[in-house]
Amino acid sequence: EGEAADARERSGERAEREALERREEMRQTIAEERETGMAIAALLLVIGALSGGGGLVLFAYRAGIRHGMYLASAAWGVGGVLLIAAVTVFVTRPTMSDLAERLGDDDQPASTVTTGYDPAGANQCELDGELSRITVTQPEPLRFNWGGDGCQNGGAQFAEAEDGVWQRPFVAGDEPVVRVESFDTNRGEYTVQRYQISAAQLAEARRIRARYREASCEAGDGRAIGDLHREIAELLPRAPNEHLTYQCRKVGAE
């Protein structure tokens, strides 16, 4: 009976690990699709603008071109269609809120949908090596206090990116690295993603960061951190150079 219970526990852990892996893969897929949608929308926007500009040229010189008015109208029509298509592609990009729908409730063990984790207070987080990609960091356990408004250790404000998931970017001052930390408060999972970027990108990231005052868990800081994260994210490559996943548990108050 004891061996059967151990087998069931191992099977449950394996199923949960596989579900976590699928979730992370799908999250990366959605991020890539969003970037692809932005690129396509930008391309359609440029082509549409060029088509509209060509229509203006044809209209201006229609007197010297046979059927110039018809050609100008056609160019404007094509440009208008492309501009509408660009807006449509941009608006219909997938969002992280589509994650649960894509995974499907049947594809996730019940424990991975909502663990009922209560993040408020002190948290101790251990590295999950099977869900991490370690390159240069020597990971150590994390310990921090968490407030219900996304405040870490009473001074670092996070922004809520989706239901129960909080994020914050950190721009390094001594190396070309941007670090994005996320805390899934529903599941007690903490992730650290490190992106190596060029010197020019780092300078731009620091310029963006300098426009925002240091967030200190005051009213309105969460929205500012969200705006900061969106601007910084536009500079980052599709996938991080290093991805660390931690599983957290509650500990005694500090």
XYZ file of C-alpha atoms in Angstrom:
254
model
C 0.000 0.000 0.000
C 2.881 2.350 0.824
C 4.533 1.667 -2.539
C 1.239 2.313 -4.336
C 0.854 5.629 -2.539
C 4.416 6.607 -3.466
C 3.728 5.650 -7.078
C 0.590 7.776 -7.151
C 2.494 10.699 -5.633
C 5.288 10.382 -8.206
C 2.726 10.148 -10.991
C 0.984 13.271 -9.728
C 4.250 15.174 -9.490
C 5.206 14.095 -13.003
C 1.815 15.164 -14.390
C 2.082 18.526 -12.660
C 5.617 19.046 -13.975
C 4.503 18.241 -17.514
C 1.610 20.689 -17.185
C 3.997 23.406 -16.002
C 6.244 22.725 -18.974
C 3.289 22.947 -21.372
C 2.220 26.211 -19.765
C 5.677 27.731 -20.186
C 5.955 26.538 -23.794
C 2.543 27.995 -24.600
C 3.471 31.275 -22.918
C 6.562 31.518 -25.127
C 4.465 30.656 -28.200
C 1.974 33.424 -27.415
C 4.830 35.900 -26.921
C 6.280 34.950 -30.317
C 2.870 35.226 -31.994
C 2.404 38.688 -30.506
C 5.751 39.807 -31.902
C 4.936 38.296 -35.302
C 1.567 40.088 -35.297
C 3.275 43.395 -34.520
C 5.754 42.868 -37.371
C 3.009 42.001 -39.863
C 0.903 44.974 -38.754
C 3.899 47.299 -39.153
C 4.615 45.925 -42.637
C 0.984 46.330 -43.729
C 0.971 49.845 -42.295
C 4.069 50.825 -44.289
C 2.767 49.297 -47.526
C -0.625 50.922 -46.993
C 0.991 54.298 -46.396
C 3.117 53.925 -49.525
C 0.057 52.932 -51.540
C -1.848 55.942 -50.271
C 1.110 58.178 -51.072
C 1.269 56.731 -54.557
C -2.409 57.529 -54.945
C -1.744 61.151 -54.053
C 1.050 61.360 -56.629
C -1.183 59.880 -59.318
C -3.974 62.251 -58.352
C -1.650 65.243 -58.517
C -0.390 64.304 -61.977
C -3.554 62.681 -63.314
C -3.734 65.225 -66.139
C -0.644 63.767 -67.731
C -1.503 60.109 -67.159
C -4.199 58.248 -68.991
C -6.792 56.992 -66.555
C -4.776 58.632 -63.772
C -7.847 59.272 -61.642
C -8.819 55.611 -61.761
C -5.298 54.549 -60.834
C -5.255 57.005 -57.941
C -8.597 55.705 -56.679
C -7.341 52.122 -56.909
C -4.169 53.006 -54.984
C -6.192 54.702 -52.266
C -8.492 51.698 -52.073
C -5.595 49.287 -51.713
C -3.965 51.547 -49.143
C -7.177 51.767 -47.139
C -7.636 48.002 -47.142
C -4.043 47.470 -46.004
C -4.399 50.019 -43.211
C -7.576 48.320 -41.986
C -5.800 44.956 -42.197
C -2.877 46.339 -40.166
C -5.208 47.537 -37.410
C -7.064 44.210 -37.436
C -3.866 42.162 -37.165
C -2.606 44.353 -34.321
C -5.861 44.255 -32.349
C -6.394 40.498 -32.767
C -2.940 39.481 -31.526
C -3.144 36.806 -28.831
C -2.777 37.910 -25.227
C -1.586 36.115 -22.134
C -5.213 35.857 -21.075
C -5.598 33.311 -23.906
C -3.202 30.976 -22.121
C -5.790 29.053 -20.110
C -8.092 28.739 -23.116
C -5.318 27.331 -25.306
C -4.183 24.860 -22.716
C -7.725 23.760 -21.990
C -8.983 22.663 -18.603
C -8.668 18.989 -19.581
C -4.977 19.432 -20.370
C -4.093 20.535 -16.852
C -4.192 18.630 -13.593
C -6.563 20.302 -11.160
C -3.638 21.264 -8.935
C -2.079 23.351 -11.721
C -5.179 25.382 -12.503
C -5.385 26.995 -9.076
C -3.360 25.774 -6.161
C -5.055 28.033 -3.645
C -1.633 29.415 -2.761
C -1.746 32.365 -0.385
C 1.327 34.529 -1.125
C 0.740 37.135 1.570
C 3.599 37.250 4.056
C 6.920 35.412 3.993
C 7.742 33.088 1.090
C 10.619 30.639 0.640
C 11.247 29.645 -2.996
C 13.437 26.752 -4.191
C 14.786 26.381 -7.718
C 12.985 23.860 -9.942
C 15.869 22.609 -12.067
C 13.684 20.703 -14.509
C 11.789 23.863 -15.489
C 14.867 26.097 -15.567
C 17.549 26.869 -18.121
C 20.674 27.895 -16.240
C 23.608 29.496 -18.085
C 25.738 31.745 -15.870
C 23.841 32.257 -12.627
C 24.506 30.257 -9.481
C 20.912 30.153 -8.220
C 20.179 30.240 -4.524
C 16.855 29.943 -2.687
C 14.766 33.109 -2.609
C 13.061 34.492 0.467
C 10.815 37.531 0.424
C 7.695 39.078 1.900
C 4.738 39.685 -0.377
C 1.891 42.152 -0.050
C -1.506 41.689 -1.635
C -1.019 44.798 -3.771
C 2.070 43.401 -5.506
C 4.599 44.880 -3.103
C 7.735 42.817 -2.461
C 9.678 43.323 0.752
C 7.837 46.562 1.398
C 9.706 48.489 -1.303
C 9.693 46.809 -4.737
C 6.395 47.319 -6.565
C 5.330 44.748 -9.181
C 2.653 45.271 -11.856
C -0.179 42.796 -12.403
C 0.250 41.481 -15.954
C -2.652 39.032 -15.817
C -4.889 37.567 -13.160
C -2.617 36.672 -10.264
C 0.658 37.108 -12.191
C 2.854 40.065 -11.219
C 5.926 41.269 -13.135
C 8.739 43.773 -12.784
C 11.742 44.555 -15.048
C 15.193 45.305 -13.632
C 17.801 47.093 -15.764
C 21.354 46.185 -14.728
C 23.761 48.996 -14.040
C 27.017 47.108 -14.567
C 26.287 44.568 -17.349
C 24.218 44.432 -20.582
C 21.399 42.477 -18.975
C 17.720 43.117 -18.355
C 16.054 40.886 -15.769
C 12.317 40.294 -15.658
C 10.936 38.754 -12.487
C 7.420 37.308 -12.301
C 5.385 35.884 -9.445
C 2.341 33.711 -10.134
C 0.548 34.196 -6.843
C -2.140 31.615 -7.681
C 0.382 28.808 -8.005
C 3.270 30.022 -5.877
C 5.676 30.030 -8.816
C 8.412 32.649 -9.143
C 10.389 33.093 -12.373
C 13.490 35.083 -13.220
C 14.324 35.694 -16.882
C 17.627 37.238 -17.928
C 18.055 38.856 -21.345
C 21.447 39.821 -22.725
C 21.131 42.850 -25.007
C 23.414 45.097 -27.038
C 25.051 48.232 -25.689
C 22.660 50.386 -27.713
C 19.645 48.500 -26.375
C 20.970 48.786 -22.826
C 21.416 52.541 -23.230
C 17.825 52.807 -24.460
C 16.580 50.634 -21.590
C 18.364 52.864 -19.086
C 16.930 55.955 -20.780
C 13.419 54.491 -20.473
C 14.037 53.484 -16.860
C 15.232 56.978 -15.980
C 11.860 58.434 -17.003
C 10.159 56.561 -14.170
C 10.736 57.377 -10.540
C 11.786 54.536 -8.286
C 8.603 52.664 -7.393
C 8.128 52.304 -3.671
C 4.759 50.558 -3.298
C 2.819 53.807 -3.192
C -0.558 54.313 -4.833
C -0.219 54.396 -8.619
C 3.232 52.802 -8.727
C 1.834 49.517 -10.040
C 0.514 51.202 -13.178
C 3.851 52.969 -13.719
C 5.736 49.687 -13.428
C 3.322 48.161 -15.947
C 4.049 50.969 -18.416
C 7.777 50.570 -17.794
C 7.593 46.827 -18.400
C 5.764 47.280 -21.714
C 8.374 49.748 -22.971
C 11.324 47.616 -21.860
C 9.751 44.452 -23.339
C 9.879 46.000 -26.816
C 13.704 45.987 -26.615
C 14.039 42.363 -25.529
C 14.640 39.321 -27.759
C 11.971 36.649 -28.119
C 13.447 34.244 -25.597
C 15.580 34.896 -22.508
C 19.177 33.705 -22.307
C 18.456 32.283 -18.889
C 15.183 31.164 -17.313
C 14.919 30.255 -13.640
C 11.732 28.812 -12.155
C 11.214 28.614 -8.394
C 8.494 26.808 -6.474
C 7.476 28.731 -3.359
C 6.036 27.805 0.008
C 4.918 29.827 2.986
C 7.269 30.168 5.940
C 7.174 31.882 9.297
C 6.958 35.634 9.341
C 10.225 37.529 9.192
